[in-house]
PDB file of N, CA and C in Angstrom:
ATOM      1  N   MET M   1      26.958  13.369  -3.293  1.00 67.00           N
ATOM      2  CA  MET M   1      25.569  14.025  -2.499  1.00 67.00           C
ATOM      3  C   MET M   1      24.307  13.197  -2.857  1.00 67.00           C
ATOM      4  N   LYS M   2      24.304  12.475  -3.989  1.00 86.00           N
ATOM      5  CA  LYS M   2      22.974  12.072  -4.297  1.00 86.00           C
ATOM      6  C   LYS M   2      22.958  10.577  -3.249  1.00 86.00           C
ATOM      7  N   ILE M   3      23.703  10.187  -3.065  1.00 83.00           N
ATOM      8  CA  ILE M   3      23.600   8.997  -2.038  1.00 83.00           C
ATOM      9  C   ILE M   3      23.222   9.527  -0.588  1.00 83.00           C
ATOM     10  N   ASP M   4      23.532  10.481  -0.407  1.00 84.00           N
ATOM     11  CA  ASP M   4      23.393  11.286   1.217  1.00 84.00           C
ATOM     12  C   ASP M   4      21.918  11.563   1.088  1.00 84.00           C
ATOM     13  N   LYS M   5      21.543  11.939  -0.141  1.00 81.00           N
ATOM     14  CA  LYS M   5      19.945  12.152  -0.264  1.00 81.00           C
ATOM     15  C   LYS M   5      19.180  11.131   0.000  1.00 81.00           C
ATOM     16  N   ILE M   6      19.421   9.944  -0.733  1.00 75.00           N
ATOM     17  CA  ILE M   6      18.983   8.802  -0.904  1.00 75.00           C
ATOM     18  C   ILE M   6      18.748   8.143   0.954  1.00 75.00           C
ATOM     19  N   LEU M   7      20.108   8.195   1.323  1.00 75.00           N
ATOM     20  CA  LEU M   7      20.095   7.603   2.648  1.00 75.00           C
ATOM     21  C   LEU M   7      19.151   8.356   3.961  1.00 75.00           C
ATOM     22  N   ALA M   8      19.110   9.674   3.462  1.00 77.00           N
ATOM     23  CA  ALA M   8      18.198  10.619   4.277  1.00 77.00           C
ATOM     24  C   ALA M   8      16.784  10.364   4.241  1.00 77.00           C
ATOM     25  N   GLN M   9      16.591   9.988   3.062  1.00 76.00           N
ATOM     26  CA  GLN M   9      15.086   9.625   2.658  1.00 76.00           C
ATOM     27  C   GLN M   9      14.830   8.184   3.418  1.00 76.00           C
ATOM     28  N   LEU M  10      15.738   7.253   3.408  1.00 74.00           N
ATOM     29  CA  LEU M  10      15.484   5.991   3.906  1.00 74.00           C
ATOM     30  C   LEU M  10      15.372   6.081   5.462  1.00 74.00           C
ATOM     31  N   GLU M  11      16.310   6.887   6.135  1.00 74.00           N
ATOM     32  CA  GLU M  11      16.317   6.892   7.540  1.00 74.00           C
ATOM     33  C   GLU M  11      15.322   7.908   8.023  1.00 74.00           C
ATOM     34  N   THR M  12      14.608   8.483   7.504  1.00 76.00           N
ATOM     35  CA  THR M  12      13.735   9.460   7.863  1.00 76.00           C
ATOM     36  C   THR M  12      12.124   8.963   7.264  1.00 76.00           C
ATOM     37  N   GLY M  13      11.169   9.307   8.190  1.00 76.00           N
ATOM     38  CA  GLY M  13       9.708   9.143   7.505  1.00 76.00           C
ATOM     39  C   GLY M  13       9.070   8.173   8.333  1.00 76.00           C
ATOM     40  N   LEU M  14       7.889   7.971   7.828  1.00 77.00           N
ATOM     41  CA  LEU M  14       6.858   7.134   8.507  1.00 77.00           C
ATOM     42  C   LEU M  14       7.261   5.598   8.678  1.00 77.00           C
ATOM     43  N   GLY M  15       7.920   5.010   7.557  1.00 77.00           N
ATOM     44  CA  GLY M  15       8.276   3.622   7.827  1.00 77.00           C
ATOM     45  C   GLY M  15       9.878   3.257   8.442  1.00 77.00           C
ATOM     46  N   ALA M  16      10.415   4.454   8.466  1.00 75.00           N
ATOM     47  CA  ALA M  16      11.924   4.324   9.180  1.00 75.00           C
ATOM     48  C   ALA M  16      11.952   3.817  10.635  1.00 75.00           C
ATOM     49  N   VAL M  17      11.093   2.678  10.923  1.00 84.00           N
ATOM     50  CA  VAL M  17      11.337   2.248  12.381  1.00 84.00           C
ATOM     51  C   VAL M  17      11.523   0.734  12.631  1.00 84.00           C
ATOM     52  N   ARG M  18      12.108   0.236  13.691  1.00 87.00           N
ATOM     53  CA  ARG M  18      12.505  -0.941  13.861  1.00 87.00           C
ATOM     54  C   ARG M  18      10.913  -1.559  14.138  1.00 87.00           C
ATOM     55  N   ILE M  19      10.636  -2.857  13.742  1.00 88.00           N
ATOM     56  CA  ILE M  19       9.526  -3.711  13.787  1.00 88.00           C
ATOM     57  C   ILE M  19       9.972  -4.735  14.791  1.00 88.00           C
ATOM     58  N   SER M  20       8.956  -5.102  15.687  1.00 89.00           N
ATOM     59  CA  SER M  20       9.233  -6.248  16.693  1.00 89.00           C
ATOM     60  C   SER M  20       9.882  -7.330  16.227  1.00 89.00           C
ATOM     61  N   PRO M  21      10.584  -7.933  16.949  1.00 91.00           N
ATOM     62  CA  PRO M  21      11.483  -9.356  16.348  1.00 91.00           C
ATOM     63  C   PRO M  21      10.206 -10.270  16.452  1.00 91.00           C
ATOM     64  N   LYS M  22       9.027 -10.273  16.968  1.00 93.00           N
ATOM     65  CA  LYS M  22       7.987 -11.332  16.941  1.00 93.00           C
ATOM     66  C   LYS M  22       7.422 -11.450  15.352  1.00 93.00           C
ATOM     67  N   VAL M  23       7.670 -10.461  14.506  1.00 94.00           N
ATOM     68  CA  VAL M  23       7.072 -10.609  13.407  1.00 94.00           C
ATOM     69  C   VAL M  23       8.158 -11.348  12.205  1.00 94.00           C
ATOM     70  N   LYS M  24       7.763 -12.319  11.719  1.00 95.00           N
ATOM     71  CA  LYS M  24       8.658 -13.325  10.932  1.00 95.00           C
ATOM     72  C   LYS M  24       8.863 -12.745   9.503  1.00 95.00           C
ATOM     73  N   SER M  25       7.705 -12.443   8.805  1.00 95.00           N
ATOM     74  CA  SER M  25       7.724 -12.012   7.430  1.00 95.00           C
ATOM     75  C   SER M  25       6.472 -11.074   7.050  1.00 95.00           C
ATOM     76  N   VAL M  26       6.894 -10.122   6.219  1.00 96.00           N
ATOM     77  CA  VAL M  26       5.803  -9.532   5.586  1.00 96.00           C
ATOM     78  C   VAL M  26       5.504  -9.563   4.173  1.00 96.00           C
ATOM     79  N   THR M  27       4.227  -9.884   3.446  1.00 95.00           N
ATOM     80  CA  THR M  27       4.149 -10.113   2.057  1.00 95.00           C
ATOM     81  C   THR M  27       3.087  -8.945   1.622  1.00 95.00           C
ATOM     82  N   LEU M  28       3.227  -8.258   0.820  1.00 95.00           N
ATOM     83  CA  LEU M  28       2.289  -7.504   0.105  1.00 95.00           C
ATOM     84  C   LEU M  28       2.120  -8.163  -1.293  1.00 95.00           C
ATOM     85  N   THR M  29       0.561  -8.120  -1.589  1.00 94.00           N
ATOM     86  CA  THR M  29       0.245  -8.781  -2.906  1.00 94.00           C
ATOM     87  C   THR M  29      -0.513  -7.657  -3.700  1.00 94.00           C
ATOM     88  N   LEU M  30      -0.051  -7.429  -4.872  1.00 91.00           N
ATOM     89  CA  LEU M  30      -0.868  -6.550  -5.654  1.00 91.00           C
ATOM     90  C   LEU M  30      -0.795  -7.080  -7.133  1.00 91.00           C
ATOM     91  N   SER M  31      -2.279  -7.121  -7.774  1.00 85.00           N
ATOM     92  CA  SER M  31      -2.300  -7.794  -9.164  1.00 85.00           C
ATOM     93  C   SER M  31      -2.045  -6.786 -10.254  1.00 85.00           C
ATOM     94  N   GLN M  32      -1.456  -7.374 -11.217  1.00 78.00           N
ATOM     95  CA  GLN M  32      -0.855  -6.402 -12.146  1.00 78.00           C
ATOM     96  C   GLN M  32      -1.967  -5.516 -12.980  1.00 78.00           C
ATOM     97  N   ARG M  33      -3.131  -6.242 -12.777  1.00 76.00           N
ATOM     98  CA  ARG M  33      -4.300  -5.551 -13.440  1.00 76.00           C
ATOM     99  C   ARG M  33      -5.272  -4.862 -12.836  1.00 76.00           C
ATOM    100  N   THR M  34      -4.956  -4.748 -11.315  1.00 75.00           N
ATOM    101  CA  THR M  34      -5.768  -3.847 -10.453  1.00 75.00           C
ATOM    102  C   THR M  34      -5.245  -2.672 -10.047  1.00 75.00           C
ATOM    103  N   ARG M  35      -6.031  -1.597 -10.084  1.00 80.00           N
ATOM    104  CA  ARG M  35      -5.592  -0.195  -9.962  1.00 80.00           C
ATOM    105  C   ARG M  35      -5.845  -0.118  -8.271  1.00 80.00           C
ATOM    106  N   ALA M  36      -4.556   0.148  -7.654  1.00 84.00           N
ATOM    107  CA  ALA M  36      -4.238   0.405  -6.345  1.00 84.00           C
ATOM    108  C   ALA M  36      -3.352   1.423  -5.892  1.00 84.00           C
ATOM    109  N   PRO M  37      -3.684   2.809  -6.331  1.00 87.00           N
ATOM    110  CA  PRO M  37      -2.554   3.639  -6.049  1.00 87.00           C
ATOM    111  C   PRO M  37      -1.967   3.838  -4.734  1.00 87.00           C
ATOM    112  N   GLY M  38      -2.747   3.459  -3.552  1.00 89.00           N
ATOM    113  CA  GLY M  38      -2.118   3.696  -2.284  1.00 89.00           C
ATOM    114  C   GLY M  38      -1.141   2.642  -2.011  1.00 89.00           C
ATOM    115  N   ALA M  39      -1.565   1.313  -2.418  1.00 90.00           N
ATOM    116  CA  ALA M  39      -0.660   0.166  -2.180  1.00 90.00           C
ATOM    117  C   ALA M  39       0.432   0.112  -2.922  1.00 90.00           C
ATOM    118  N   ARG M  40       0.522   0.782  -4.141  1.00 89.00           N
ATOM    119  CA  ARG M  40       1.700   0.894  -5.129  1.00 89.00           C
ATOM    120  C   ARG M  40       2.535   2.072  -4.493  1.00 89.00           C
ATOM    121  N   HIS M  41       1.858   3.006  -4.064  1.00 89.00           N
ATOM    122  CA  HIS M  41       2.859   4.232  -3.291  1.00 89.00           C
ATOM    123  C   HIS M  41       3.275   3.421  -2.035  1.00 89.00           C
ATOM    124  N   PHE M  42       2.920   2.731  -1.486  1.00 91.00           N
ATOM    125  CA  PHE M  42       3.191   2.276  -0.010  1.00 91.00           C
ATOM    126  C   PHE M  42       4.555   1.311  -0.361  1.00 91.00           C
ATOM    127  N   TRP M  43       4.134   0.550  -1.605  1.00 90.00           N
ATOM    128  CA  TRP M  43       5.214  -0.404  -1.876  1.00 90.00           C
ATOM    129  C   TRP M  43       6.402   0.300  -2.293  1.00 90.00           C
ATOM    130  N   ARG M  44       6.449   1.510  -3.164  1.00 88.00           N
ATOM    131  CA  ARG M  44       7.699   2.273  -3.695  1.00 88.00           C
ATOM    132  C   ARG M  44       8.182   3.311  -2.379  1.00 88.00           C
ATOM    133  N   GLU M  45       7.362   3.776  -1.430  1.00 87.00           N
ATOM    134  CA  GLU M  45       8.156   4.545  -0.517  1.00 87.00           C
ATOM    135  C   GLU M  45       8.259   3.837   0.971  1.00 87.00           C
ATOM    136  N   HIS M  46       7.189   3.450   1.461  1.00 91.00           N
ATOM    137  CA  HIS M  46       7.023   2.881   2.847  1.00 91.00           C
ATOM    138  C   HIS M  46       7.884   1.749   3.087  1.00 91.00           C
ATOM    139  N   LEU M  47       7.493   0.749   1.901  1.00 91.00           N
ATOM    140  CA  LEU M  47       8.136  -0.476   2.235  1.00 91.00           C
ATOM    141  C   LEU M  47       9.723  -0.427   2.174  1.00 91.00           C
ATOM    142  N   ARG M  48      10.225   0.324   1.391  1.00 90.00           N
ATOM    143  CA  ARG M  48      11.655   0.461   1.190  1.00 90.00           C
ATOM    144  C   ARG M  48      12.310   1.025   2.605  1.00 90.00           C
ATOM    145  N   ARG M  49      11.577   1.897   3.418  1.00 91.00           N
ATOM    146  CA  ARG M  49      12.167   2.355   4.672  1.00 91.00           C
ATOM    147  C   ARG M  49      12.243   1.318   5.564  1.00 91.00           C
ATOM    148  N   ILE M  50      11.001   0.736   5.564  1.00 92.00           N
ATOM    149  CA  ILE M  50      10.668  -0.592   6.639  1.00 92.00           C
ATOM    150  C   ILE M  50      11.810  -1.776   6.420  1.00 92.00           C
ATOM    151  N   GLN M  51      12.224  -2.040   5.206  1.00 92.00           N
ATOM    152  CA  GLN M  51      13.091  -2.934   4.893  1.00 92.00           C
ATOM    153  C   GLN M  51      14.627  -2.522   5.084  1.00 92.00           C
ATOM    154  N   TYR M  52      14.857  -1.176   5.027  1.00 90.00           N
ATOM    155  CA  TYR M  52      15.956  -0.617   5.244  1.00 90.00           C
ATOM    156  C   TYR M  52      16.254  -0.652   6.757  1.00 90.00           C
ATOM    157  N   ALA M  53      15.262  -0.222   7.618  1.00 91.00           N
ATOM    158  CA  ALA M  53      15.263  -0.152   8.842  1.00 91.00           C
ATOM    159  C   ALA M  53      15.138  -1.661   9.431  1.00 91.00           C
ATOM    160  N   ASN M  54      14.834  -2.694   9.044  1.00 92.00           N
ATOM    161  CA  ASN M  54      14.934  -3.965   9.459  1.00 92.00           C
ATOM    162  C   ASN M  54      15.428  -5.035   8.375  1.00 92.00           C
ATOM    163  N   PRO M  55      16.727  -5.124   8.078  1.00 93.00           N
ATOM    164  CA  PRO M  55      17.324  -5.837   7.085  1.00 93.00           C
ATOM    165  C   PRO M  55      17.278  -7.371   7.162  1.00 93.00           C
ATOM    166  N   SER M  56      16.886  -7.866   8.497  1.00 94.00           N
ATOM    167  CA  SER M  56      16.660  -9.170   8.672  1.00 94.00           C
ATOM    168  C   SER M  56      15.255  -9.605   8.338  1.00 94.00           C
ATOM    169  N   LEU M  57      14.522  -8.849   8.387  1.00 93.00           N
ATOM    170  CA  LEU M  57      12.845  -9.121   8.228  1.00 93.00           C
ATOM    171  C   LEU M  57      12.968  -9.418   6.481  1.00 93.00           C
ATOM    172  N   PRO M  58      12.259 -10.564   6.164  1.00 95.00           N
ATOM    173  CA  PRO M  58      11.935 -10.927   4.701  1.00 95.00           C
ATOM    174  C   PRO M  58      10.699 -10.398   4.332  1.00 95.00           C
ATOM    175  N   ILE M  59      10.765  -9.306   3.395  1.00 94.00           N
ATOM    176  CA  ILE M  59       9.558  -8.853   2.744  1.00 94.00           C
ATOM    177  C   ILE M  59       9.493  -9.289   1.389  1.00 94.00           C
ATOM    178  N   ALA M  60       8.371  -9.744   1.020  1.00 95.00           N
ATOM    179  CA  ALA M  60       8.096 -10.106  -0.391  1.00 95.00           C
ATOM    180  C   ALA M  60       6.977  -9.239  -0.840  1.00 95.00           C
ATOM    181  N   VAL M  61       6.824  -9.041  -2.165  1.00 94.00           N
ATOM    182  CA  VAL M  61       5.966  -8.451  -2.997  1.00 94.00           C
ATOM    183  C   VAL M  61       5.568  -9.190  -4.021  1.00 94.00           C
ATOM    184  N   ASN M  62       4.353  -9.681  -4.178  1.00 92.00           N
ATOM    185  CA  ASN M  62       3.892 -10.803  -5.385  1.00 92.00           C
ATOM    186  C   ASN M  62       2.718  -9.900  -6.125  1.00 92.00           C
ATOM    187  N   PHE M  63       2.812 -10.061  -7.411  1.00 90.00           N
ATOM    188  CA  PHE M  63       2.238  -9.440  -8.436  1.00 90.00           C
ATOM    189  C   PHE M  63       1.689 -10.751  -9.375  1.00 90.00           C
ATOM    190  N   PRO M  64       0.407 -11.185  -8.893  1.00 90.00           N
ATOM    191  CA  PRO M  64      -0.220 -12.205  -9.744  1.00 90.00           C
ATOM    192  C   PRO M  64      -0.930 -11.716 -10.818  1.00 90.00           C
ATOM    193  N   ARG M  65      -0.917 -12.375 -11.942  1.00 86.00           N
ATOM    194  CA  ARG M  65      -1.432 -12.102 -13.091  1.00 86.00           C
ATOM    195  C   ARG M  65      -3.053 -11.997 -13.045  1.00 86.00           C
ATOM    196  N   GLU M  66      -3.762 -12.876 -12.243  1.00 86.00           N
ATOM    197  CA  GLU M  66      -5.010 -12.890 -12.300  1.00 86.00           C
ATOM    198  C   GLU M  66      -5.356 -11.761 -11.162  1.00 86.00           C
ATOM    199  N   PRO M  67      -6.555 -11.213 -11.494  1.00 85.00           N
ATOM    200  CA  PRO M  67      -7.332  -9.930 -10.695  1.00 85.00           C
ATOM    201  C   PRO M  67      -7.335 -10.401  -9.058  1.00 85.00           C
ATOM    202  N   CYS M  68      -6.984  -9.701  -8.247  1.00 87.00           N
ATOM    203  CA  CYS M  68      -7.257 -10.047  -6.992  1.00 87.00           C
ATOM    204  C   CYS M  68      -7.052  -8.599  -6.141  1.00 87.00           C
ATOM    205  N   MET M  69      -7.717  -8.651  -4.953  1.00 90.00           N
ATOM    206  CA  MET M  69      -7.709  -7.445  -4.009  1.00 90.00           C
ATOM    207  C   MET M  69      -6.174  -7.437  -3.582  1.00 90.00           C
ATOM    208  N   PRO M  70      -5.840  -6.203  -3.487  1.00 93.00           N
ATOM    209  CA  PRO M  70      -4.432  -6.054  -2.700  1.00 93.00           C
ATOM    210  C   PRO M  70      -4.673  -6.118  -1.130  1.00 93.00           C
ATOM    211  N   LYS M  71      -3.645  -6.921  -0.744  1.00 94.00           N
ATOM    212  CA  LYS M  71      -3.555  -7.297   0.484  1.00 94.00           C
ATOM    213  C   LYS M  71      -2.205  -7.235   1.252  1.00 94.00           C
ATOM    214  N   LEU M  72      -1.987  -7.078   2.553  1.00 95.00           N
ATOM    215  CA  LEU M  72      -0.807  -7.153   3.165  1.00 95.00           C
ATOM    216  C   LEU M  72      -1.053  -8.381   4.185  1.00 95.00           C
ATOM    217  N   GLU M  73       0.033  -9.081   4.269  1.00 96.00           N
ATOM    218  CA  GLU M  73       0.026 -10.148   5.135  1.00 96.00           C
ATOM    219  C   GLU M  73       1.150 -10.343   6.109  1.00 96.00           C
ATOM    220  N   ILE M  74       0.916 -10.387   7.461  1.00 95.00           N
ATOM    221  CA  ILE M  74       1.909 -10.349   8.438  1.00 95.00           C
ATOM    222  C   ILE M  74       2.117 -11.726   8.903  1.00 95.00           C
ATOM    223  N   ASN M  75       3.237 -12.402   8.993  1.00 95.00           N
ATOM    224  CA  ASN M  75       3.324 -13.597   9.527  1.00 95.00           C
ATOM    225  C   ASN M  75       4.192 -13.643  10.955  1.00 95.00           C
ATOM    226  N   PHE M  76       3.858 -13.864  11.960  1.00 95.00           N
ATOM    227  CA  PHE M  76       4.618 -13.672  13.301  1.00 95.00           C
ATOM    228  C   PHE M  76       5.184 -15.200  13.741  1.00 95.00           C
ATOM    229  N   ALA M  77       6.144 -14.993  14.542  1.00 91.00           N
ATOM    230  CA  ALA M  77       7.093 -16.100  14.941  1.00 91.00           C
ATOM    231  C   ALA M  77       6.155 -17.338  15.519  1.00 91.00           C
ATOM    232  N   ASP M  78       4.984 -17.047  16.177  1.00 92.00           N
ATOM    233  CA  ASP M  78       4.471 -17.801  16.781  1.00 92.00           C
ATOM    234  C   ASP M  78       3.310 -18.742  15.660  1.00 92.00           C
ATOM    235  N   ALA M  79       3.594 -18.516  14.402  1.00 90.00           N
ATOM    236  CA  ALA M  79       2.733 -19.225  13.096  1.00 90.00           C
ATOM    237  C   ALA M  79       1.518 -18.421  13.095  1.00 90.00           C
ATOM    238  N   ALA M  80       1.064 -17.511  13.818  1.00 91.00           N
ATOM    239  CA  ALA M  80      -0.162 -16.577  13.337  1.00 91.00           C
ATOM    240  C   ALA M  80       0.068 -15.767  12.215  1.00 91.00           C
ATOM    241  N   VAL M  81      -0.977 -15.541  11.400  1.00 94.00           N
ATOM    242  CA  VAL M  81      -1.066 -14.839  10.319  1.00 94.00           C
ATOM    243  C   VAL M  81      -2.040 -13.631  10.481  1.00 94.00           C
ATOM    244  N   ASP M  82      -1.733 -12.495  10.351  1.00 93.00           N
ATOM    245  CA  ASP M  82      -2.763 -11.445  10.418  1.00 93.00           C
ATOM    246  C   ASP M  82      -2.441 -10.670   8.720  1.00 93.00           C
ATOM    247  N   SER M  83      -3.733 -10.851   8.260  1.00 94.00           N
ATOM    248  CA  SER M  83      -3.846 -10.139   7.037  1.00 94.00           C
ATOM    249  C   SER M  83      -5.045  -9.187   6.752  1.00 94.00           C
ATOM    250  N   PHE M  84      -4.695  -8.176   6.001  1.00 93.00           N
ATOM    251  CA  PHE M  84      -5.861  -7.205   5.687  1.00 93.00           C
ATOM    252  C   PHE M  84      -5.921  -6.705   4.322  1.00 93.00           C
ATOM    253  N   SER M  85      -7.003  -6.343   3.756  1.00 93.00           N
ATOM    254  CA  SER M  85      -7.189  -5.859   2.529  1.00 93.00           C
ATOM    255  C   SER M  85      -6.631  -4.274   2.570  1.00 93.00           C
ATOM    256  N   VAL M  86      -5.719  -3.870   1.644  1.00 93.00           N
ATOM    257  CA  VAL M  86      -5.292  -2.395   1.455  1.00 93.00           C
ATOM    258  C   VAL M  86      -6.166  -1.610   0.352  1.00 93.00           C
ATOM    259  N   ALA M  87      -7.239  -2.142  -0.249  1.00 90.00           N
ATOM    260  CA  ALA M  87      -7.735  -1.625  -1.268  1.00 90.00           C
ATOM    261  C   ALA M  87      -8.438  -0.241  -0.652  1.00 90.00           C
ATOM    262  N   GLY M  88      -8.463   0.782  -1.574  1.00 90.00           N
ATOM    263  CA  GLY M  88      -9.032   1.961  -1.178  1.00 90.00           C
ATOM    264  C   GLY M  88      -8.307   2.735  -0.037  1.00 90.00           C
ATOM    265  N   MET M  89      -7.181   2.211   0.612  1.00 92.00           N
ATOM    266  CA  MET M  89      -6.535   3.061   1.536  1.00 92.00           C
ATOM    267  C   MET M  89      -5.203   3.751   1.062  1.00 92.00           C
ATOM    268  N   GLN M  90      -4.802   4.809   1.902  1.00 93.00           N
ATOM    269  CA  GLN M  90      -3.821   5.419   1.217  1.00 93.00           C
ATOM    270  C   GLN M  90      -2.350   4.950   1.856  1.00 93.00           C
ATOM    271  N   SER M  91      -1.405   5.263   1.418  1.00 92.00           N
ATOM    272  CA  SER M  91      -0.275   4.669   1.663  1.00 92.00           C
ATOM    273  C   SER M  91       0.370   4.968   3.278  1.00 92.00           C
ATOM    274  N   ASP M  92      -0.061   6.021   3.636  1.00 92.00           N
ATOM    275  CA  ASP M  92       0.385   6.431   5.236  1.00 92.00           C
ATOM    276  C   ASP M  92      -0.636   5.532   6.126  1.00 92.00           C
ATOM    277  N   GLU M  93      -1.721   5.485   5.660  1.00 94.00           N
ATOM    278  CA  GLU M  93      -2.693   4.741   6.412  1.00 94.00           C
ATOM    279  C   GLU M  93      -2.223   3.018   6.499  1.00 94.00           C
ATOM    280  N   ILE M  94      -1.706   2.777   5.157  1.00 93.00           N
ATOM    281  CA  ILE M  94      -1.365   1.024   5.160  1.00 93.00           C
ATOM    282  C   ILE M  94      -0.416   1.023   6.184  1.00 93.00           C
ATOM    283  N   CYS M  95       0.755   1.769   6.082  1.00 92.00           N
ATOM    284  CA  CYS M  95       1.890   1.802   6.803  1.00 92.00           C
ATOM    285  C   CYS M  95       1.771   2.132   8.465  1.00 92.00           C
ATOM    286  N   ARG M  96       0.747   2.975   8.744  1.00 93.00           N
ATOM    287  CA  ARG M  96       0.375   3.307  10.176  1.00 93.00           C
ATOM    288  C   ARG M  96      -0.158   1.664  10.829  1.00 93.00           C
ATOM    289  N   ARG M  97      -1.264   1.150   9.809  1.00 93.00           N
ATOM    290  CA  ARG M  97      -1.773  -0.134  10.225  1.00 93.00           C
ATOM    291  C   ARG M  97      -0.821  -1.153  10.365  1.00 93.00           C
ATOM    292  N   LEU M  98       0.115  -1.239   9.548  1.00 92.00           N
ATOM    293  CA  LEU M  98       1.137  -2.282   9.820  1.00 92.00           C
ATOM    294  C   LEU M  98       2.122  -2.394  10.952  1.00 92.00           C
ATOM    295  N   LEU M  99       2.411  -0.949  11.070  1.00 90.00           N
ATOM    296  CA  LEU M  99       3.147  -0.739  12.249  1.00 90.00           C
ATOM    297  C   LEU M  99       2.648  -0.951  13.536  1.00 90.00           C
ATOM    298  N   GLU M 100       1.247  -0.905  13.554  1.00 91.00           N
ATOM    299  CA  GLU M 100       0.234  -0.792  14.765  1.00 91.00           C
ATOM    300  C   GLU M 100       0.025  -2.219  15.114  1.00 91.00           C
ATOM    301  N   LYS M 101       0.132  -3.159  13.827  1.00 89.00           N
ATOM    302  CA  LYS M 101      -0.150  -4.691  14.192  1.00 89.00           C
ATOM    303  C   LYS M 101       0.889  -5.439  14.183  1.00 89.00           C
ATOM    304  N   ALA M 102       2.205  -5.022  14.048  1.00 86.00           N
ATOM    305  CA  ALA M 102       3.448  -5.404  14.027  1.00 86.00           C
ATOM    306  C   ALA M 102       4.211  -4.934  15.558  1.00 86.00           C
ATOM    307  N   ALA M 103       3.393  -4.010  16.131  1.00 79.00           N
ATOM    308  CA  ALA M 103       3.917  -3.791  17.498  1.00 79.00           C
ATOM    309  C   ALA M 103       4.073  -4.815  18.625  1.00 79.00           C
TER     310      ALA M 103
END
């Protein structure tokens, strides 16, 4: 029963959608010493759903030791890179922005 509950959480919700094939990879950068509750919640909740729905999409999470602003970077197949700061954003807002840019 526990596995059914976990799968239900992964298959439903805001991040449980297929991302366009033109997206090559997604990278989330969070400093170990910076407080960014929205970005950390996005990492724990929404990014897992996105990864489950898009198993072939490389998703990386970097935790540099030096303080830096949290950011999300989207690499496209045509070598274009779209990066935006996620500091001060709520997790739902980060997920919506990612899905909007990746559409």
